[in-house]
Coordinates of C-alpha atoms and ligand atoms in Angstrom, one line a residue:
X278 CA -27.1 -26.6 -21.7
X279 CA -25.2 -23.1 -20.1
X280 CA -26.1 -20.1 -22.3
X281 CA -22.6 -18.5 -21.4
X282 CA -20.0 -18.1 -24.0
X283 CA -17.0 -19.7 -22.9
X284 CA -15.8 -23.4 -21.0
X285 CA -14.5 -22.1 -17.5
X286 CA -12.5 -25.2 -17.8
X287 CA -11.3 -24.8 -21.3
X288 CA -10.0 -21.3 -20.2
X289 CA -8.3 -22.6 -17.2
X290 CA -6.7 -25.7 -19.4
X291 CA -5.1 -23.0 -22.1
X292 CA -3.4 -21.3 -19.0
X293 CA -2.3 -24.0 -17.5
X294 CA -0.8 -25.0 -21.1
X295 CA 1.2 -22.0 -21.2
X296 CA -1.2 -20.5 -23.4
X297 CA -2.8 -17.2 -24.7
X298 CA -6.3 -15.9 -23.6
X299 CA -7.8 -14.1 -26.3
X300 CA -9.5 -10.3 -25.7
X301 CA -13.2 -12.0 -25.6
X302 CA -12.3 -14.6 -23.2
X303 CA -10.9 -12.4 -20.7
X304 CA -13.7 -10.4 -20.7
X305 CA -16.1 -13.2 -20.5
X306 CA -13.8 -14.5 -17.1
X307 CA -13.6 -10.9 -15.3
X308 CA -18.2 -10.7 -16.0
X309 CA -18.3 -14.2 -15.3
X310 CA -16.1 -14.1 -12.1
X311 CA -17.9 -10.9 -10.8
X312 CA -21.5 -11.9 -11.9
X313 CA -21.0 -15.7 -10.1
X314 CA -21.1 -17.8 -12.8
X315 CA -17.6 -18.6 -12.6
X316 CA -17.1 -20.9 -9.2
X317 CA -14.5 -19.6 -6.6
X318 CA -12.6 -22.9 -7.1
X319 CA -12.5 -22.4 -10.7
X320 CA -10.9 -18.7 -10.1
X321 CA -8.4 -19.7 -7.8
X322 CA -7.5 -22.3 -10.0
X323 CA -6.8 -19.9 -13.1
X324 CA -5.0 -17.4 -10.8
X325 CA -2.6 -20.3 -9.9
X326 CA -2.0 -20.9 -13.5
X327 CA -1.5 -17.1 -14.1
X328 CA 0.6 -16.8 -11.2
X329 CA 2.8 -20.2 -12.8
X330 CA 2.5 -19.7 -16.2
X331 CA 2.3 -15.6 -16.3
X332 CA 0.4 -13.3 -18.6
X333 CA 1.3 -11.0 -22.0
X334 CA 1.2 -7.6 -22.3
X335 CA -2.2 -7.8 -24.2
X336 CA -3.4 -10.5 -22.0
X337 CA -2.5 -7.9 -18.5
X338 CA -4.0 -4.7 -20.3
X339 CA -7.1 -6.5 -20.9
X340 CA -7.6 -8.4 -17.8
X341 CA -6.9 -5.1 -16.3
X342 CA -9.8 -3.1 -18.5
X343 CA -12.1 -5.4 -17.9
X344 CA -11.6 -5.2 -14.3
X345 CA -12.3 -1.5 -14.6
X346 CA -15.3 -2.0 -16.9
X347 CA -16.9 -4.3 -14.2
X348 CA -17.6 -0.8 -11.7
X349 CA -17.8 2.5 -12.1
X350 CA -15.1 5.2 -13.3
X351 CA -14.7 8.4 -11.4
X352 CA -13.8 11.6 -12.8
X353 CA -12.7 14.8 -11.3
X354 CA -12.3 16.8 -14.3
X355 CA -15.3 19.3 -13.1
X356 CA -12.6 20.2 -10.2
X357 CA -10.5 22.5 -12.7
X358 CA -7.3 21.5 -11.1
X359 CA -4.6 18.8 -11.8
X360 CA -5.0 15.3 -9.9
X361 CA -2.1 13.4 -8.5
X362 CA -2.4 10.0 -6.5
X363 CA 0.6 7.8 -5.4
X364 CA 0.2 4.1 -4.6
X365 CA 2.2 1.7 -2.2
X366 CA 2.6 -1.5 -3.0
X367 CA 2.6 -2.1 1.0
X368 CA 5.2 -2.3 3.5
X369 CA 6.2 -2.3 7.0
X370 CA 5.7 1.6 8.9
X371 CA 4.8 3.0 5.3
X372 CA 2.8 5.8 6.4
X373 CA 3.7 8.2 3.7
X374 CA 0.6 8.6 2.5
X375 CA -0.3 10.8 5.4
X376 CA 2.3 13.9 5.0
X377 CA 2.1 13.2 1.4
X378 CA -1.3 13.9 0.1
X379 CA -1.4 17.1 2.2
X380 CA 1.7 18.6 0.9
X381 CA 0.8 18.0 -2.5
X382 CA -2.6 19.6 -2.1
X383 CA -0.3 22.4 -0.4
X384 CA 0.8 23.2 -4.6
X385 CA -3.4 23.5 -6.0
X386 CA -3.0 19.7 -7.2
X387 CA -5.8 17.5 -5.7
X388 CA -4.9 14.1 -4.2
X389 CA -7.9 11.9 -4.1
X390 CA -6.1 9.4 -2.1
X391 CA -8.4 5.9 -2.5
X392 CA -6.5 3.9 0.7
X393 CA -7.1 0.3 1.7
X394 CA -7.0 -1.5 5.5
X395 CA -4.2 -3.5 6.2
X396 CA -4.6 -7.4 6.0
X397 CA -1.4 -9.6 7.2
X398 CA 1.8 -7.8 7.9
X399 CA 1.5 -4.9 5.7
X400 CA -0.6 -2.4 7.6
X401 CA -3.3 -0.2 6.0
X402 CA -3.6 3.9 5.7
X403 CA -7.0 3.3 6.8
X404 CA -6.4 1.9 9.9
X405 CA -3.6 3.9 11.0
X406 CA -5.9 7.2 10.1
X407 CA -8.6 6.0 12.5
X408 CA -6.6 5.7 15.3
X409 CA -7.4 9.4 14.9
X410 CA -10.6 10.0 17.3
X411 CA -14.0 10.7 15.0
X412 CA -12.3 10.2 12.0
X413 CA -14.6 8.7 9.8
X414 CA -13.1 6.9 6.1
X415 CA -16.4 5.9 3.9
X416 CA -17.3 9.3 2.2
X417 CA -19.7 9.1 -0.7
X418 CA -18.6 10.6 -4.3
X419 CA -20.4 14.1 -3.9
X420 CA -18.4 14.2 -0.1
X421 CA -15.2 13.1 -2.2
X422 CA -15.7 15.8 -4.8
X423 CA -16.4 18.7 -2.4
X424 CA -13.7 18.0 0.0
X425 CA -11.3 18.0 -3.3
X426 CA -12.5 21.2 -3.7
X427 CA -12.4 22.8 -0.5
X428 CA -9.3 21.0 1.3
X429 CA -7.2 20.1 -1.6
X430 CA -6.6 16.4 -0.3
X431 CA -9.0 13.4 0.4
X432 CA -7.8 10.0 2.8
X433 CA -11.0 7.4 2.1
X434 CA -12.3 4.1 1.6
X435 CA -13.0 3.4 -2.2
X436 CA -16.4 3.0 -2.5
X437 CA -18.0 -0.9 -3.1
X438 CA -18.5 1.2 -7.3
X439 CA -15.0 1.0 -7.9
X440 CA -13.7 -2.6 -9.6
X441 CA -16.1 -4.9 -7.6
X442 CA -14.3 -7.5 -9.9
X443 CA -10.8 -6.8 -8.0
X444 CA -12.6 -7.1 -4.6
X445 CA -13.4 -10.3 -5.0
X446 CA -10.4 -11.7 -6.6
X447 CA -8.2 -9.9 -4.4
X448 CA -10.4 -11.6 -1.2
X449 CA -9.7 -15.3 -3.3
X450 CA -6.1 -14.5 -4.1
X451 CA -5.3 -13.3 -0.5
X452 CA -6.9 -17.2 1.0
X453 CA -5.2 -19.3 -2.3
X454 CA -1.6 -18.5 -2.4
X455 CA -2.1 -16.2 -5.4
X456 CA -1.1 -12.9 -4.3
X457 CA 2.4 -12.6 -5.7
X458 CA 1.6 -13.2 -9.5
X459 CA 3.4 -10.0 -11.1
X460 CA 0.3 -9.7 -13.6
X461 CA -2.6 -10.4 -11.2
X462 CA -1.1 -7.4 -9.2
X463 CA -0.2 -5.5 -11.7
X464 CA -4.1 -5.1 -13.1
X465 CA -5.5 -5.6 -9.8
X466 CA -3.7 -1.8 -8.3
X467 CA -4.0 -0.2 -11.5
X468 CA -7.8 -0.9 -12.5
X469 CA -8.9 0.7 -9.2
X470 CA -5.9 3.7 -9.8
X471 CA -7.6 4.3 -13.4
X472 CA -11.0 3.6 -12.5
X473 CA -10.7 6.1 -9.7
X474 CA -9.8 8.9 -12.5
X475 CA -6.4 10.8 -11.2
X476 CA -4.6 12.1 -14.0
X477 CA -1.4 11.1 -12.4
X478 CA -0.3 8.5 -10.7
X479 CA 3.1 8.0 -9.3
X480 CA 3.7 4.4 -7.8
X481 CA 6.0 3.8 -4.9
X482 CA 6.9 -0.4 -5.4
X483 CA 8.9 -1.8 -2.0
X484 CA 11.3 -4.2 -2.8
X485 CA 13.0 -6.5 0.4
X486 CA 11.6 -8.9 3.2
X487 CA 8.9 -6.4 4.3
X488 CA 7.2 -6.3 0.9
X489 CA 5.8 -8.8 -2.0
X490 CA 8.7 -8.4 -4.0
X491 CA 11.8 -9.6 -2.3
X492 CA 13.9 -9.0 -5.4
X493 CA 14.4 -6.2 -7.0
X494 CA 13.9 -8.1 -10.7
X495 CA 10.4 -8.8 -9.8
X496 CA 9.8 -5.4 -8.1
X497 CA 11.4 -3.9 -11.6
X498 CA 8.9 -6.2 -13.8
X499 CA 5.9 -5.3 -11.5
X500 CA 6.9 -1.4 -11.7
X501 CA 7.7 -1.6 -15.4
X502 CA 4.3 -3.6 -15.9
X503 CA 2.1 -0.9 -14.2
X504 CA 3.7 2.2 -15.7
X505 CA 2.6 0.2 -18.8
X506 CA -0.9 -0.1 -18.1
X507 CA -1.0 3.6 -17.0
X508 CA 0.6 5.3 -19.9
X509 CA -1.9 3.0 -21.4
X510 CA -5.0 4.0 -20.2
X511 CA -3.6 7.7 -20.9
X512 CA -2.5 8.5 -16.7
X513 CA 0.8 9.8 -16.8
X514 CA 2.5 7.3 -14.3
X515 CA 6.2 7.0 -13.3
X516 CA 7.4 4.2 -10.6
X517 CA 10.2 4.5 -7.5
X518 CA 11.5 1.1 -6.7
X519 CA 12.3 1.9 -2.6
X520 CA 14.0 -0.1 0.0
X521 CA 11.8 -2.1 2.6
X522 CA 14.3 -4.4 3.8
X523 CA 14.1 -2.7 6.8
X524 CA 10.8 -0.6 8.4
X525 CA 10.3 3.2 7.6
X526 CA 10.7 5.5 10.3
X527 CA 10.6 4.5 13.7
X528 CA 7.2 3.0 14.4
X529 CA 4.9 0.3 12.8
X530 CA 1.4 0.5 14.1
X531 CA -1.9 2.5 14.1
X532 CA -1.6 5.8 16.6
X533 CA 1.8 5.8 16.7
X534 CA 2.7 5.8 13.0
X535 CA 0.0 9.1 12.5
X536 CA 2.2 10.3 15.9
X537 CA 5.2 10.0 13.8
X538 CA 3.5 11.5 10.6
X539 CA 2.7 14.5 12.3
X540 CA 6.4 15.3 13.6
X541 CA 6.9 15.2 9.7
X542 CA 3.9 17.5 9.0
X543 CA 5.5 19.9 12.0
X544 CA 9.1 19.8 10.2
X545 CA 10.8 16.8 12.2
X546 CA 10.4 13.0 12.1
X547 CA 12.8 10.7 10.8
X548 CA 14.6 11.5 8.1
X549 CA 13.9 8.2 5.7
X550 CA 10.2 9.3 5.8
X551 CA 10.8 13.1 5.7
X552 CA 13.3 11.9 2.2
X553 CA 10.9 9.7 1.0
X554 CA 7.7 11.6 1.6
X555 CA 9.8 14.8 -0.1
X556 CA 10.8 12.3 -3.4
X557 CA 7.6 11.1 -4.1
X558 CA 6.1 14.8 -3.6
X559 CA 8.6 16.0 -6.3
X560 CA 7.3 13.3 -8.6
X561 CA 3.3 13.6 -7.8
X562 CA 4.1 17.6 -8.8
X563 CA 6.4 17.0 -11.5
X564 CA 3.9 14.4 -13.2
X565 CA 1.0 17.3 -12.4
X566 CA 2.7 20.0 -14.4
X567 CA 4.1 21.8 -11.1
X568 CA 7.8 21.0 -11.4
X569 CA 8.9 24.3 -9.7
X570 CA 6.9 23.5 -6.3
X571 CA 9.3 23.1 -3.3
X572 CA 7.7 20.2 -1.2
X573 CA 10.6 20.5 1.5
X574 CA 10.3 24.2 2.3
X575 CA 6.1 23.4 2.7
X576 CA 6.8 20.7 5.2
X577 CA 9.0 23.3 7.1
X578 CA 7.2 25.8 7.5
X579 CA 3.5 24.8 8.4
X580 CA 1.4 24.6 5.0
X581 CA 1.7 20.7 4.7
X582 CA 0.3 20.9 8.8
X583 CA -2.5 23.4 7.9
X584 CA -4.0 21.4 4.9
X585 CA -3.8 18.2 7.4
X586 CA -5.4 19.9 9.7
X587 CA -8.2 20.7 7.2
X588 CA -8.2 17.5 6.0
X589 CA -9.1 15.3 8.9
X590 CA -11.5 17.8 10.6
X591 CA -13.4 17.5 7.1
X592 CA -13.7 13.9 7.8
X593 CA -15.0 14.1 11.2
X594 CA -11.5 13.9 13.1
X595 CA -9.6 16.1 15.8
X596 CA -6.4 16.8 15.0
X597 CA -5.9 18.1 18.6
X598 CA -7.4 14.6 20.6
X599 CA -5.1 12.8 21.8
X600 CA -4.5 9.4 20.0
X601 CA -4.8 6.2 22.0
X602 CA -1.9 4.7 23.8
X603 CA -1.1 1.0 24.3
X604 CA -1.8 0.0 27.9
X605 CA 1.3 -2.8 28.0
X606 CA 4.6 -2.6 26.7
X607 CA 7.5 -3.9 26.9
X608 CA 11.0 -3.0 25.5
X609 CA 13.3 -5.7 23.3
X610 CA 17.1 -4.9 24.2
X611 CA 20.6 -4.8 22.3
X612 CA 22.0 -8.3 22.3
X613 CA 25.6 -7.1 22.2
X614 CA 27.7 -3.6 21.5
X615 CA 28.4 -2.4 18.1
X616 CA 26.3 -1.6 14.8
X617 CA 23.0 -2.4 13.9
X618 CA 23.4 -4.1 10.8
X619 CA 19.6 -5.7 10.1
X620 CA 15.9 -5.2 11.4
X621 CA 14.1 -7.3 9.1
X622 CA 11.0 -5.4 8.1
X623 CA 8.7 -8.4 7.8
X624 CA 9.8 -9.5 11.6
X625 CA 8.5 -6.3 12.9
X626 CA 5.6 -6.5 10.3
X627 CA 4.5 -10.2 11.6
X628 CA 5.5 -8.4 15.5
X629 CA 3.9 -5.3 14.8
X630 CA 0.2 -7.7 13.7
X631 CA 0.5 -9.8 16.4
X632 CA 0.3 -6.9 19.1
X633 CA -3.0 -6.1 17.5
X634 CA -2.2 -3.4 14.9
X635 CA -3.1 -5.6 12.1
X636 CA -6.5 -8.4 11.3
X637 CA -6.2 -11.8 10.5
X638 CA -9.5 -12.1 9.1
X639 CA -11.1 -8.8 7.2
X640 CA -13.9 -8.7 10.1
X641 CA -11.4 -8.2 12.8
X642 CA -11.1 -5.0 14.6
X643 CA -7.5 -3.2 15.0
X644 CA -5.8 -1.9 18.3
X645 CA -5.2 1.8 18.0
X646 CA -2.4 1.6 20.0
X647 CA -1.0 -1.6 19.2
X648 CA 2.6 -1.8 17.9
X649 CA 6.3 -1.9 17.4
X650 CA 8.6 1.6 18.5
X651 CA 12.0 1.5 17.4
X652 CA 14.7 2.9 19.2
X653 CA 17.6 2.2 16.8
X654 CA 17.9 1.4 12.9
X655 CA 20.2 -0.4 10.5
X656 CA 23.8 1.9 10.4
X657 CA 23.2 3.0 14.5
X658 CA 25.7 2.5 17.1
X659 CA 24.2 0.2 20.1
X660 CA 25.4 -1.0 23.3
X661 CA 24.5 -4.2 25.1
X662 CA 21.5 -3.6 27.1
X663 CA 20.2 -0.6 25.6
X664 CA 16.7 -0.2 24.3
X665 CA 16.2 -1.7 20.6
X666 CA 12.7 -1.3 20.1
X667 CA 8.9 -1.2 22.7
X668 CA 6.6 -3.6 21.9
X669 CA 3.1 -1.9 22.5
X670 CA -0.4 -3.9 23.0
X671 CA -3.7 -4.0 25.2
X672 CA -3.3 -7.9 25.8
X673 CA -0.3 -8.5 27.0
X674 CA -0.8 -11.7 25.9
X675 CA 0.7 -11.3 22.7
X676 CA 4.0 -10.2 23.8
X677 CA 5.4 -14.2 23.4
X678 CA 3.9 -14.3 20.5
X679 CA 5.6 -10.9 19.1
X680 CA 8.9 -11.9 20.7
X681 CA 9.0 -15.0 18.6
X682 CA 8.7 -13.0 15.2
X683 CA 11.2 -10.9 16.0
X684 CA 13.9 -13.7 17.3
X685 CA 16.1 -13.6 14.5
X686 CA 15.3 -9.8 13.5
X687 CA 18.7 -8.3 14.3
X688 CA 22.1 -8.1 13.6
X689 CA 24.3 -6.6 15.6
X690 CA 27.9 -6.8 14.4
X691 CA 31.4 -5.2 15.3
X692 CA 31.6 -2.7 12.5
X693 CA 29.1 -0.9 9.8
X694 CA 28.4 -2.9 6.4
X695 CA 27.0 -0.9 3.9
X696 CA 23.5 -0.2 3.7
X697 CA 21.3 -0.1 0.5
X698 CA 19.5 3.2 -0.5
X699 CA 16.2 3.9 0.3
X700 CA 15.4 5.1 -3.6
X701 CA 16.3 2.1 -5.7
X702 CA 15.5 3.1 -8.7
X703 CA 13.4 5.3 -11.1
X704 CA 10.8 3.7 -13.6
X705 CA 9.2 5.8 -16.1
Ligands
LIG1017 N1 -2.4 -4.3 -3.6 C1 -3.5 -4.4 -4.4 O1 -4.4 -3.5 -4.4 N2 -3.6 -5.5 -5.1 C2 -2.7 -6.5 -5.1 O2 -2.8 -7.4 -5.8 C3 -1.6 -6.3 -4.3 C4 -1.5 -5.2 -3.5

């Protein structure tokens, strides 16, 4: 007879009946899950039902605190300063995080930046910042702590501490199908952001091809759901619903996305990131009690640069080195004159992984200077036969393989059509 407290099955049954879970079972499944005594099969099973049959709002808050209770909870209060982190729900040449956390730490409010590796077409901060040479992204709590201190911003692994119960269910959900489920989401990016102790969060949730949600109904739930859980758990948390129907910026890859970051660090780069990068600065201040700052005027004039600077030399990189380049590329032209109308982000997503930026399987290593450079975006004026966008790898291989993604990628068409912003929408 099993000494545990609940019927794994009985729990999965009363989701798959539309049912409620009550407070004690949840927290029975999340110890059970992480502990092993709930089978994989049996997980994957409830997350299906979740993902079907959805959640409440007591149901999510719980399944999200016991996730947090399942690790360890961080807390930077000894630092004296205000905290701010922002969170991506993942898109394609989303490398805000990098201009970001410096020039909020350019205002005295730390950003202790917890950042994941990309998996499938999204990529990950952590693999575009070590592209970087030396740059090193496991840094224990203490090395956390003191570079909060000293530089203001931190780019770094989340330690194995921090809501071991989400690492495993996020590893089962990505192989079962049971990513998308607006609840499992929901709990699984705000137990690490409230585990990991920042007293402000500020969420940046993509909506279009390139991103989980493809509607902006579901991205509205998702962002409405978080903010929830946040002003919860007592983090002041506000949402941006953004546009990633097409990529941000001009490049999707490892090297040359930090290339791109630094031309916004040094005042120039294109200006969706330099808008975007500026909006969500203004909300990470404003939800840190420094609504005065001017995050525009600090990327102009060099003190978003210098605390980069500081912040990958503390962790081991050259800012100077030069970043790896792809060996092969080759360059995808306009079909026909007139305006780009489309460049579906998750085209150049699936493109920009199949170079060798991104990992099929979590073991896999990344090419630095894999990727996808884009020469035009949706509203420019292009001619048959000039360059739309350089596909970059080391195998050159992959280049069929890239050219199929992107085979129905863009629309070119005799006049404009209207565009949708980049800011959708404002969720606090
Ligand atoms: N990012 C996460 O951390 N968790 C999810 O479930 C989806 C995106």
């Amino acid at each position: 007879m099993s000494s545990e407290k609940f019927d794994t099955v009985d729990i999965i049954r009363t989701k798959r009946d539309r049912g409620t879970l009550t407070p004690e079972q949840i927290d029975w499944t999340i110890d059970a899950y992480t502990r092993g005594a709930i089978a994989d099969e049996q997980m994957a099973a409830l997350n299906m039902a979740i993902l079907l049959n959805g959640m409440n709002r007591e149901e999510i808050s719980r399944w999200t605190a016991a996730m947090i209770a399942s690790g360890e909870r961080m807390d930077f209060s000894a630092l004296g300063k205000p905290t701010s982190d922002k969170h991506s729900t993942g898109g394609v040449g989303d490398k805000i995080t990098l201009p970001l956390a410096p020039l909020v730490a350019v205002f005295g409010v730390a950003v202790p930046q917890l950042s994941g590796r990309g998996l499938g077409h999204t990529g990950g901060t952590l693999d575009k910042l070590e592209a970087i040479p030396g740059w090193r992204a496991d840094l224990s709590n203490a090395e956390m702590m003191a570079q909060l201190a000293e530089v203001g911003a931190v780019i770094c692994a989340a330690g194995a501490g921090l809501a071991p119960a989400d690492k495993k269910l996020y590893a089962l959900r990505d192989v079962t199908g049971t990513v998308e489920a607006i609840p499992l989401i929901a709990s699984s990016i705000m137990s690490k952001k409230i585990a990991e102790g920042t007293g402000s969060l500020v969420l940046d949730v993509k909506v279009g091809s390139g991103a989980f949600m493809k509607n902006e109904d579901d991205a509205r739930e998702l962002a409405r759901t978080m903010v929830t859980l946040g002003k919860d758990a007592g983090v002041n948390t506000v949402a941006l619903l953004t546009n990633m129907a097409t990529p941000l910026g001009l490049t999707a890859g490892n090297a040359i996305e930090v290339q791109e970051s630094v031309e916004v660090l040094a005042g120039g780069g294109p200006s969706d990131v330099v808008d975007l990068t500026v909006a969500l600065a203004r909300e990470m201040l404003t939800a840190a009690g420094r609504p005065d700052a001017d995050p525009e005027a600090a990327l102009k004039d060099g003190r978003a640069m210098d605390v980069w600077r500081r912040m990958i030399s503390a962790q081991g990189g050259d800012p100077d080195a030069q970043l790896p380049v792809a060996r092969e590329s080759e360059t995808i032209l306009a079909p026909a004159d007139g305006v780009l109308t489309e460049l579906d982000a998750l085209a150049v997503g699936v493109a920009a992984w199949r170079l060798g930026a991104g990992r099929a399987r979590k073991e896999d290593a990344v090419q630095a200077g894999a990727g996808v450079r884009l020469h035009a975006k949706p509203g420019d004026t292009v001619t048959a036969g000039s360059p739309l966008m350089t596909l970059l790898t080391d195998t050159p291989e992959k280049f069929e393989r890239a050219r199929e993604a992107l085979a129905d990628a863009v629309t070119v068409s005799p006049r404009p059509v209207g565009t949708a912003p980049l800011i959708i929408d404002r969720i606090s």
